CSV table of C-alpha atoms and ligand atoms in Angstrom, one decimal:
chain,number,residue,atom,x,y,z
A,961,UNK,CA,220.5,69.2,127.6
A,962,UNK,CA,218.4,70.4,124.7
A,963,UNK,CA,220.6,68.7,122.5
A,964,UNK,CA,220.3,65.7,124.3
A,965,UNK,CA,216.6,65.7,124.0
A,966,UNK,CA,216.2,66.5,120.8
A,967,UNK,CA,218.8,63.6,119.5
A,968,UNK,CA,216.2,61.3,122.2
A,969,UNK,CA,212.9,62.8,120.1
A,970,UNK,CA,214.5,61.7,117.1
A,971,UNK,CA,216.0,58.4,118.2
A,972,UNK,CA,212.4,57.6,119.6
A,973,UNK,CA,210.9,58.8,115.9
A,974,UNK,CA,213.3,56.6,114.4
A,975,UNK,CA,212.0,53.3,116.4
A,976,UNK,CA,208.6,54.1,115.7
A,977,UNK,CA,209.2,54.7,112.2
A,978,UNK,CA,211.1,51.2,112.0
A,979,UNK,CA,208.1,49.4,114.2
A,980,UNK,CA,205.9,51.1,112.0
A,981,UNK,CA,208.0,49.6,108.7
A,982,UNK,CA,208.4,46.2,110.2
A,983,UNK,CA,207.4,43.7,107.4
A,984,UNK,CA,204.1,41.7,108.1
A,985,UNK,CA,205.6,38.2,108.1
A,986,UNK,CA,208.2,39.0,110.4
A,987,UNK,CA,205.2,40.5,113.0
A,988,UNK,CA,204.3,38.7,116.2
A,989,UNK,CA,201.0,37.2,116.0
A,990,UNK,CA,200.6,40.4,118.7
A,991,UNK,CA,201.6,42.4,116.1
A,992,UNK,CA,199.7,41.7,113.2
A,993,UNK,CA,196.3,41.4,115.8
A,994,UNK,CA,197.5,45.3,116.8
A,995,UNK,CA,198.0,46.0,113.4
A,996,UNK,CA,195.0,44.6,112.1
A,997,UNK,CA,192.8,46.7,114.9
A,998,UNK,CA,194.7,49.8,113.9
A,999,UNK,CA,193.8,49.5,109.7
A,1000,UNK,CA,189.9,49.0,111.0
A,1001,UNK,CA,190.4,51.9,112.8
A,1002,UNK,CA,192.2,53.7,110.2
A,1003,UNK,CA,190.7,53.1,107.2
A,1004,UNK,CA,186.4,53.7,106.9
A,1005,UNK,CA,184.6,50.2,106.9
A,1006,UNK,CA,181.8,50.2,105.0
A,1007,UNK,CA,179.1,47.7,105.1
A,1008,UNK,CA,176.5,46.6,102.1
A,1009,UNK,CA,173.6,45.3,104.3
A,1010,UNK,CA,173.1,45.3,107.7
A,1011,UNK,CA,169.5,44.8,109.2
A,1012,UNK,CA,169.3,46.9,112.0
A,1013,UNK,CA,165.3,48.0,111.4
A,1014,UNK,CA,164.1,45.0,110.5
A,1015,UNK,CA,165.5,43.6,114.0
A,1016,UNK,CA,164.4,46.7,115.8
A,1017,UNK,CA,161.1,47.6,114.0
A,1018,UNK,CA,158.4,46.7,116.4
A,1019,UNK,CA,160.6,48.9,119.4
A,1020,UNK,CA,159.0,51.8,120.2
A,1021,UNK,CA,161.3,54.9,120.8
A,1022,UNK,CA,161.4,55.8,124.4
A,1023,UNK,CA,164.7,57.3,126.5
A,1024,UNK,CA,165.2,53.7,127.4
A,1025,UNK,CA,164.7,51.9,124.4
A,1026,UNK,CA,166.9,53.8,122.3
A,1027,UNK,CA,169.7,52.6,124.4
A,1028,UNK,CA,169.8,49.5,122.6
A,1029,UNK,CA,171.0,51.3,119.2
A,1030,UNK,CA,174.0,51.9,121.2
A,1031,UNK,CA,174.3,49.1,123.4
A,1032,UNK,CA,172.5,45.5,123.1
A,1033,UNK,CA,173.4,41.9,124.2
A,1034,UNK,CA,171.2,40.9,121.1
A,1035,UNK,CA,171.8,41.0,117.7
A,1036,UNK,CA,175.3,42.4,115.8
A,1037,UNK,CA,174.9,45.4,115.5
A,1038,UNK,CA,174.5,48.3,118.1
A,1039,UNK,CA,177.1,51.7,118.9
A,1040,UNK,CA,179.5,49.9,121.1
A,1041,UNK,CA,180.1,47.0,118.9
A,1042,UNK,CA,180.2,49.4,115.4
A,1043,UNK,CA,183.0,51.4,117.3
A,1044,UNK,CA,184.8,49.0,118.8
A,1045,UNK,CA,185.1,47.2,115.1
A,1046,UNK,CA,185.7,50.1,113.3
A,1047,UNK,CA,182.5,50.0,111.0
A,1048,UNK,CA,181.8,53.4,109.9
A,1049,UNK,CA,179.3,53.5,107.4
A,1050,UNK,CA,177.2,50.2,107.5
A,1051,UNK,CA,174.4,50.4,105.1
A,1052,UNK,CA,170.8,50.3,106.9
A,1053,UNK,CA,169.0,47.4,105.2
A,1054,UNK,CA,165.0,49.0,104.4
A,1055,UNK,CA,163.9,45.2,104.2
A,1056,UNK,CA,160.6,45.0,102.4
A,1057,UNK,CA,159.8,41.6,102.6
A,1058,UNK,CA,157.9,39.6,99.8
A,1059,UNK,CA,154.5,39.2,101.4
A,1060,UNK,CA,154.1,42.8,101.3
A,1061,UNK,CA,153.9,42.7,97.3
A,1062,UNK,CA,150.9,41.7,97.6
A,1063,UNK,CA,149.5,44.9,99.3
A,1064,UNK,CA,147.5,47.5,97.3
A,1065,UNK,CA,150.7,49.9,98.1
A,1066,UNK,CA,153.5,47.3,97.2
A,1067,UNK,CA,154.8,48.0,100.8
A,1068,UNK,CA,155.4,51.6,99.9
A,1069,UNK,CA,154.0,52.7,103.1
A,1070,UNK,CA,156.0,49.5,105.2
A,1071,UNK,CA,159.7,50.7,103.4
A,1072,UNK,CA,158.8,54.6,104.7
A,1073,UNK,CA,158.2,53.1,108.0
A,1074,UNK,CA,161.5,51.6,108.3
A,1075,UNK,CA,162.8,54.6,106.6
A,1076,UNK,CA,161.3,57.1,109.0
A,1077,UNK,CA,163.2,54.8,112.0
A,1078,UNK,CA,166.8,55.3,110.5
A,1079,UNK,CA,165.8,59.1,110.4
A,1080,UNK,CA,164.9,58.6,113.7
A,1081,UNK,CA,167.9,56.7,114.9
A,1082,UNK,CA,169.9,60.2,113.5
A,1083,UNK,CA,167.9,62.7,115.3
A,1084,UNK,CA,167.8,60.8,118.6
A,1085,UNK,CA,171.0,59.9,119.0
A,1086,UNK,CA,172.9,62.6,117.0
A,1087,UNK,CA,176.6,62.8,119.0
A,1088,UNK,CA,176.9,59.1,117.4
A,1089,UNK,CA,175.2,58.7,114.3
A,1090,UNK,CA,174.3,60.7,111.5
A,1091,UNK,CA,172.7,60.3,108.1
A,1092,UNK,CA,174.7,60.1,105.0
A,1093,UNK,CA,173.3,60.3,101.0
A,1094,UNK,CA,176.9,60.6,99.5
A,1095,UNK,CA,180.7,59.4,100.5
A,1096,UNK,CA,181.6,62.6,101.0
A,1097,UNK,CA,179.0,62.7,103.7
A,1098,UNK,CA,180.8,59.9,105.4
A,1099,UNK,CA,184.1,61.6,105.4
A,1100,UNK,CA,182.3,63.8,107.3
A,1101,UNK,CA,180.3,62.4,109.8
A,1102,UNK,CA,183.4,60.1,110.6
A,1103,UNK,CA,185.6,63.5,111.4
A,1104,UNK,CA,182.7,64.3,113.6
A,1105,UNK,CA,183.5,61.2,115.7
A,1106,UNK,CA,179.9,59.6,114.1
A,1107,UNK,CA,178.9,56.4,112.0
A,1108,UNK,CA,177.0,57.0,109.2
A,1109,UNK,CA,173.5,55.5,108.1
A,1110,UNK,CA,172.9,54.9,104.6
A,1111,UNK,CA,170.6,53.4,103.7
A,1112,UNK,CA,169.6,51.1,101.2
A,1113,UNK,CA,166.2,49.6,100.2
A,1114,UNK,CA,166.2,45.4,99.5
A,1115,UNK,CA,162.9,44.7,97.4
A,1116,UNK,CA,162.2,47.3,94.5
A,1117,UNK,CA,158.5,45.9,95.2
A,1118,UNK,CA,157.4,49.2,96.8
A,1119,UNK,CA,158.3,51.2,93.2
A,1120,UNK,CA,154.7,49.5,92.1
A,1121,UNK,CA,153.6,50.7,88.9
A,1122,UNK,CA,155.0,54.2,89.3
A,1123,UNK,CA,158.9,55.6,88.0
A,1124,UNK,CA,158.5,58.4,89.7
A,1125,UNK,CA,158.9,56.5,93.0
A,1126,UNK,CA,162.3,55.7,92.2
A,1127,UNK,CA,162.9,59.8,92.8
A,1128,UNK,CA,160.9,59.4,95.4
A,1129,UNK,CA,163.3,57.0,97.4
A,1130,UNK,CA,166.2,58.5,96.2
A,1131,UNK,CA,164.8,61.5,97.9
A,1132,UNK,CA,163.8,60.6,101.1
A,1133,UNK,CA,167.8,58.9,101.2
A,1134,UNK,CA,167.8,55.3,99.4
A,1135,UNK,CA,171.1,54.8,97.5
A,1136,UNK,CA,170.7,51.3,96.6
A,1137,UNK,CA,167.7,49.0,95.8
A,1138,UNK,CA,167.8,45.4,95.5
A,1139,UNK,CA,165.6,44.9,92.4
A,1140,UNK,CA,163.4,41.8,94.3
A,1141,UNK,CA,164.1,39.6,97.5
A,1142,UNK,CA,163.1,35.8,97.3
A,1143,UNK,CA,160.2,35.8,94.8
A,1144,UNK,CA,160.1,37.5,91.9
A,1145,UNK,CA,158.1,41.0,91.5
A,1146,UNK,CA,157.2,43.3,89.2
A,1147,UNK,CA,160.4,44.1,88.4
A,1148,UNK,CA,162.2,40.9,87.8
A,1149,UNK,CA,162.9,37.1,88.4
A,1150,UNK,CA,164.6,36.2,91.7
A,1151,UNK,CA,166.9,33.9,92.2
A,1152,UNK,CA,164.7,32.1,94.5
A,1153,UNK,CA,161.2,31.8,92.4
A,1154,UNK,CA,160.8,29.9,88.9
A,1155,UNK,CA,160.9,32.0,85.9
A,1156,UNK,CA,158.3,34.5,85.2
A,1157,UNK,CA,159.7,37.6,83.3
A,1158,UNK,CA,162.9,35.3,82.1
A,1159,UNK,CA,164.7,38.1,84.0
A,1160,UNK,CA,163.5,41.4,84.2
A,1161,UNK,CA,160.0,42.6,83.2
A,1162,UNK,CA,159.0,45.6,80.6
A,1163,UNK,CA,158.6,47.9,83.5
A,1164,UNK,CA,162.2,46.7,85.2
A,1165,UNK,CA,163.8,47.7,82.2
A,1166,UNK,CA,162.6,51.4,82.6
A,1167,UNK,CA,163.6,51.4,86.8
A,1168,UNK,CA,167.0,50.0,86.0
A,1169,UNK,CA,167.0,53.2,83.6
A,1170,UNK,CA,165.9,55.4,86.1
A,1171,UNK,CA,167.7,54.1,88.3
A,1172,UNK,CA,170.9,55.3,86.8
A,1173,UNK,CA,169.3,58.4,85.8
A,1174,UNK,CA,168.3,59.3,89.2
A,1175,UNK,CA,171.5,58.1,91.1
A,1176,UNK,CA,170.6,54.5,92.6
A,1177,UNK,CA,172.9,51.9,92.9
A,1178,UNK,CA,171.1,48.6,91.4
A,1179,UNK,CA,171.6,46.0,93.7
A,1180,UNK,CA,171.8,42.4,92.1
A,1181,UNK,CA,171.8,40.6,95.3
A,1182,UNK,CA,168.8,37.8,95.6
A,1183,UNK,CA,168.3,38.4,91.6
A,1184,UNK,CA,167.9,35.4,89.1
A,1185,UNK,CA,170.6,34.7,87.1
A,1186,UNK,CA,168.8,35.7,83.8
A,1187,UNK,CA,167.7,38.9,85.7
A,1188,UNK,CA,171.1,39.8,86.8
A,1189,UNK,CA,172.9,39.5,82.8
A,1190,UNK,CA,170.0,41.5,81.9
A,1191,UNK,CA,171.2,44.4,84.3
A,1192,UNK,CA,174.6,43.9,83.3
A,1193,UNK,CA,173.7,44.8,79.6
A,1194,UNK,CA,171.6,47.4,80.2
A,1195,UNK,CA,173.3,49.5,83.0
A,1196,UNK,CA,175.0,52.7,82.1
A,1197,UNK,CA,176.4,52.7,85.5
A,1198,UNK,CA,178.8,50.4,87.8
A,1199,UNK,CA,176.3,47.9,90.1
A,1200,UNK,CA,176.7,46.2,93.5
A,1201,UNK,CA,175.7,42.6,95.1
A,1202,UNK,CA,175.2,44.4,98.7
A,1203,UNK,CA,175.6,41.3,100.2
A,1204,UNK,CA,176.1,38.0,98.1
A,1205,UNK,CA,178.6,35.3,98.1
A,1206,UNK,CA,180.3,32.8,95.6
A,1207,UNK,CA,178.4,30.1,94.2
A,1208,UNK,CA,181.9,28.1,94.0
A,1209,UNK,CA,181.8,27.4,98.0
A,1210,UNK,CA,178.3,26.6,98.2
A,1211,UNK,CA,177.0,25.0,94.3
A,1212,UNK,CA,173.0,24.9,96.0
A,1213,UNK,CA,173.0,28.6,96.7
A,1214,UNK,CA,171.7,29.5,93.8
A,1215,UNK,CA,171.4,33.2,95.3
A,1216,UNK,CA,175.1,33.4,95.4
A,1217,UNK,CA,176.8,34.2,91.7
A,1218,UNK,CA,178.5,32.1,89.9
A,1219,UNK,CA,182.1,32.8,89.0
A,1220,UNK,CA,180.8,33.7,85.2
A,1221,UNK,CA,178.7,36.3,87.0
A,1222,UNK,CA,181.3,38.0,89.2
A,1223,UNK,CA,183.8,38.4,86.4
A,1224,UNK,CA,180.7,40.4,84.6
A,1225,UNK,CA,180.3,42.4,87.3
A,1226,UNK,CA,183.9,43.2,87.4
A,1227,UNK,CA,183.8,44.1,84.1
A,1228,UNK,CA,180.7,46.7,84.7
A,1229,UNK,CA,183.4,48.6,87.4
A,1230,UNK,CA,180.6,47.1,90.0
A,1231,UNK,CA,181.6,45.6,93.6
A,1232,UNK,CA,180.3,42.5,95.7
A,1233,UNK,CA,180.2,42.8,98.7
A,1234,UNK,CA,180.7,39.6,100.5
A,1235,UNK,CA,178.0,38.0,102.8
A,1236,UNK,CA,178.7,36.0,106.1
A,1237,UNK,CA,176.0,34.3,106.5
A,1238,UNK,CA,176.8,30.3,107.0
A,1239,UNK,CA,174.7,29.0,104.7
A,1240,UNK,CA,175.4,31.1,102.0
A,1241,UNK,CA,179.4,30.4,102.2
A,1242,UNK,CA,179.7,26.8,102.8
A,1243,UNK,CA,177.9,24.2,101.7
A,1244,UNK,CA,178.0,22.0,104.4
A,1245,UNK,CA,175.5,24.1,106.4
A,1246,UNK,CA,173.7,25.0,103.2
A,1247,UNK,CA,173.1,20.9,102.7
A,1248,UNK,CA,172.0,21.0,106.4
A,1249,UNK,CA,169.5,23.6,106.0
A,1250,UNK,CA,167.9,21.7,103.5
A,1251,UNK,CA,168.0,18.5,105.4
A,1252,UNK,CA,167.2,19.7,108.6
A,1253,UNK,CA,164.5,21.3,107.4
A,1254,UNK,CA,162.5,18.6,105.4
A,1255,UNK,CA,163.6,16.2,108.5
A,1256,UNK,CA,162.1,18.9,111.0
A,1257,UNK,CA,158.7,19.0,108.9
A,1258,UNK,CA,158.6,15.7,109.1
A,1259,UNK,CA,158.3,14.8,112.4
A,1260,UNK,CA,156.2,17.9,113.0
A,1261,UNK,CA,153.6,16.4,110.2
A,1262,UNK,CA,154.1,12.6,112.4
A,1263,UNK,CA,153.0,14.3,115.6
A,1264,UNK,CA,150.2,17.1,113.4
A,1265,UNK,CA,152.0,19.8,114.6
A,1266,UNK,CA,152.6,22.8,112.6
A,1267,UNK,CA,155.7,25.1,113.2
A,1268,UNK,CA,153.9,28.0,115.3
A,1269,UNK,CA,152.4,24.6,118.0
A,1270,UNK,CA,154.0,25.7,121.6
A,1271,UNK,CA,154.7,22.1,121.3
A,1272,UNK,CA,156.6,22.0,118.0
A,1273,UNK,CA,159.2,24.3,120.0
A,1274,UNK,CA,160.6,21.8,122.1
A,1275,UNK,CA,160.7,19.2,119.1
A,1276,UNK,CA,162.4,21.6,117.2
A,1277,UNK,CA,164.6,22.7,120.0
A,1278,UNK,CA,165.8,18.6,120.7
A,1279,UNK,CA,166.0,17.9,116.9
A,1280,UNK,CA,169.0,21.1,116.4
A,1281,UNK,CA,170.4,19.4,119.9
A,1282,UNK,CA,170.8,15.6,118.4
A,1283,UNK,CA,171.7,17.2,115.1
A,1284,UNK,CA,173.7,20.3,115.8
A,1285,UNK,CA,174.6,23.1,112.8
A,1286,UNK,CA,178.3,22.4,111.2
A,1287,UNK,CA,180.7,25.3,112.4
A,1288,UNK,CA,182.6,27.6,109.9
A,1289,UNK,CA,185.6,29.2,110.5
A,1290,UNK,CA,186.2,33.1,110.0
A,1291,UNK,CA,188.9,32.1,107.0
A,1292,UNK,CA,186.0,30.8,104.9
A,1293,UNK,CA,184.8,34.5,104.4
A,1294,UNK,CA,188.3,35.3,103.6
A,1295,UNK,CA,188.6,31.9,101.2
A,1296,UNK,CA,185.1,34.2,99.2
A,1297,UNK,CA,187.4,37.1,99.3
A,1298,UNK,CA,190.2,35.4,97.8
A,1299,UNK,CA,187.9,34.1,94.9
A,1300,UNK,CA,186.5,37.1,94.0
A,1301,UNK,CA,189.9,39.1,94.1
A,1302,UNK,CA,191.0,36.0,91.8
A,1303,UNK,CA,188.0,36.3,89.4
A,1304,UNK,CA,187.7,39.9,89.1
A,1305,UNK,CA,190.5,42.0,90.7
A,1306,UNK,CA,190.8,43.5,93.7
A,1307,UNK,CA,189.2,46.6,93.4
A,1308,UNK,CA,185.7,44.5,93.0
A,1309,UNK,CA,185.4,43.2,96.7
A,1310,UNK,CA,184.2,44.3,99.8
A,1311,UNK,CA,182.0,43.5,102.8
A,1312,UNK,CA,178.5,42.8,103.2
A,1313,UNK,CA,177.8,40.9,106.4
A,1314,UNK,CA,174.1,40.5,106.2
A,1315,UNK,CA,174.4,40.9,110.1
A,1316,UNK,CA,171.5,41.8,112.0
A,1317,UNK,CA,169.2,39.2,109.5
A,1318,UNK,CA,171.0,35.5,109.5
A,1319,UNK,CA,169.6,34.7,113.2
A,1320,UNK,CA,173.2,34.2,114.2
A,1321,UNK,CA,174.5,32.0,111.8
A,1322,UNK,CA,178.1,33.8,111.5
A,1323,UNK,CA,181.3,32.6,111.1
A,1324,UNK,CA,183.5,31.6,114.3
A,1325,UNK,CA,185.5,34.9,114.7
A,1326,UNK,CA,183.2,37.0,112.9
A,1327,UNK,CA,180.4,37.0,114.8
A,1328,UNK,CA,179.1,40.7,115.3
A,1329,UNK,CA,180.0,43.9,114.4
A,1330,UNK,CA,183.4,44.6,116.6
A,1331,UNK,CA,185.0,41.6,114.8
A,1332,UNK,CA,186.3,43.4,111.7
A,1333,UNK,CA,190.0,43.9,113.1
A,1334,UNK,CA,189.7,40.2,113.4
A,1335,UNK,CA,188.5,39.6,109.4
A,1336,UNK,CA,191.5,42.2,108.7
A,1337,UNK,CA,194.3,40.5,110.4
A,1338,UNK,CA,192.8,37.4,108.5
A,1339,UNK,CA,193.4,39.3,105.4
A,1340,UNK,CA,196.8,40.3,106.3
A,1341,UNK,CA,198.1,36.5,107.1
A,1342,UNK,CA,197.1,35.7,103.5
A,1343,UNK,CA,199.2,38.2,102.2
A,1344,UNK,CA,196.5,41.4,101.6
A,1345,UNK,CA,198.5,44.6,101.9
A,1346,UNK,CA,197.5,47.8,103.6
A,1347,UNK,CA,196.7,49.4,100.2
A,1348,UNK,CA,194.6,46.1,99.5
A,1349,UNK,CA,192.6,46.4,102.7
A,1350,UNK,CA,192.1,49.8,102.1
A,1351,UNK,CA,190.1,49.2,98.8
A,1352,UNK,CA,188.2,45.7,100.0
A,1353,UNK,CA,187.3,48.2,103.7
A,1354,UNK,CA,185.6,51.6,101.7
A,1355,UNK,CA,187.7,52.9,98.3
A,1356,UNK,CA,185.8,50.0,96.1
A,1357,UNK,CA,182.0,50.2,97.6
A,1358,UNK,CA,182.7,54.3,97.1
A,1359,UNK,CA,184.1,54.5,93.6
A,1360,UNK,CA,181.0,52.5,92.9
A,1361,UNK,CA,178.7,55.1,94.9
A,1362,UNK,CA,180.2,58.3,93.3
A,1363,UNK,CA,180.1,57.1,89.7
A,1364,UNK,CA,176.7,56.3,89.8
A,1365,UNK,CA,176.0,59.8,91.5
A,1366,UNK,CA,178.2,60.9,88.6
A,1367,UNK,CA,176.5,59.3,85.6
A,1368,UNK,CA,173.0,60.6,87.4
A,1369,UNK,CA,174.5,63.6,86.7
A,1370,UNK,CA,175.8,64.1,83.6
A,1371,UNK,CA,172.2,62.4,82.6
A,1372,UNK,CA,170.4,65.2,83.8
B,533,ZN,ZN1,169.0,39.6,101.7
């Protein structure tokens, strides 16, 4: 009898081993969707930019309110849906928005506020997510059954005048900031202002510089082009684009890189980390944007309304109901990855989702946080391999993340 069972163990073994070595085009569509769901939940995802506390700042913490961190019907990101994709360490965007330049404190005291919420998020709800200034510390917090918060900071604004807050937010857990967002600051020129510093100013020269001294990630997301060759020559360290796109797909998004510009960052070791957000990966809803928007205006001026009028609501309401948004497909994000892999390698791509801060506008198929498994099994029709996936999911975003701790290092 024993004998009998043991030959059945290893007859069983065997079958799983073949199933297990069964080529990808010869899967079942079944197969590869199984197969794709089992990778996310394999391998850690990691995310550039998601913007959880910008969508969540004006909550107040109570026992009820913190359910929707783990469970929401709005938005893409919440517990459930992280899980359920397999994202593991998705980046918690510290969004300091341009207006807030302006303030005697560059936003300083708005980026600690959203800050002191991701803290918050960790102590409140600490048998599911956990803080995490390091890779290692997301190895960790995943064998603990948790998904990491890292944070990082887009809009160097709140820096001001002062180096020393680069230390600052590297202390209280940034490990990225996007030099500016859609105007340009004291730092730099963004991609979406005209030219002031033609690229980055005096003082952005020194926080790129401390930057890598301190053990920051420079982000060259939203940056001008003139800004972003700038960084290139002047970093001692790899950089990322936490969330940015090719320019190829979309030719008017001028705050997606060119392919000139994502072969340079391929060359600095750096990663970009792909955005979903429609308008930044296909041009047909970037040339509606633009002419939606100038025709909305205009028939808000006709009727002198302006866009905050109750009345303008409805207007605006009927005008996206006669004229609705073009649709893209899931494999457009793929058709970015593709590029990029072509351009630069594979070890210079990964994801960036921007979810959480597009107001929806996601790819069919890829529209919240669980739908990773779905981008993956996307990956694997096109011919990605496992050990592919596994650097465009986590190894590329980390090597990026440890040498810059590493160069911080050996600086000091
Ligand atoms: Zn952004």
């Amino acid at each position: 009898m024993k004998i009998h069972n043991a030959a059945a163990v290893i007859f069983l073994l065997f079958l799983i081993g073949c199933a297990e070595k069964k080529p990808v085009d010869r899967m079942t569509d079944e197969e590869l969707q199984v197969y794709a769901d089992k990778l996310a939940h394999k391998f850690i995802i990691t995310d550039g930019h998601v913007d959880l506390p910008e969508r969540l700042k004006g909550i107040k913490f109570t026992e009820d309110s913190i359910n929707v961190v783990m469970s929401s019907k709005k938005g893409e990101f919440d517990f459930v849906r992280a899980k359920k994709g397999g994202l593991t360490a998705p980046f918690m965007s510290i969004y300091v928005p341009s207006s807030y330049q302006k303030e005697a404190d560059f936003g300083k005291a708005y980026a600690d506020s959203l800050i002191n919420w991701v803290d918050l998020i960790a102590k409140k709800l600490p048998d599911h997510f956990a803080l995490a200034l390091t890779p290692a510390d997301v190895q960790a917090n995943i064998n603990n059954g948790k998904i990491s918060l890292p944070k990082g900071m887009e809009n160097g604004a709140p820096i001001g005048n002062d180096l020393k807050n680069v230390k600052y937010f590297y202390d209280r857990g940034v490990r990225y900031i996007t030099l500016t967002h859609s105007q340009n600051n004291q730092i730099c020129d963004s991609s979406g202002d005209t030219a002031k510093w033609n690229g980055l100013s005096p003082f952005g020269r020194q926080v790129v510089e401390e930057m890598n001294r301190v053990g920051i990630m420079v982000d060259i997301s939203h940056v001008d082009d003139s800004t972003f060759y700038q960084v290139m020559k002047l970093a001692k360290a790899p950089c990322i684009a936490s969330h940015s796109s090719c320019r190829y797909f979309s030719p008017t998004t001028r705050r997606d890189m060119t392919d000139d510009m994502i072969i340079a960052l391929g060359k600095n070791d750096g990663v970009v980390a792909v955005n979903f957000y429609t308008a930044f990966i296909d041009s047909t809803v970037a040339n509606y944007q633009s002419k939606s928007r100038k025709q909305i205006e205009a028939i808000l001026s006709e009727k002198k309304l302006t866009a905050q009028d109750p009345l303008a609501g409805a207007l605006i309401a009927q005008y996206r109901k006669d004229h609705p948004r073009p649709t893209v497909d899931i494999e457009r994000v793929v058709d970015h990855i593709d590029h990029i892999k072509t351009l630069a390698g594979i070890e210079h791509v990964a994801f960036g989702s921007d979810f959480d801060g597009v107001d929806g506008m996601l790819p069919e198929g890829l529209t919240d946080a669980s739908m990773y498994p779905n981008l993956i099994y996307h990956l694997l029709k096109r011919g990605y391999t496992e050990n592919d996936i596994e650097k465009i999911c986590y190894k590329n975003f980390f090597r990026v993340w440890n040498k810059v701790e590493e160069v911080a290092k050996n600086s000091k």
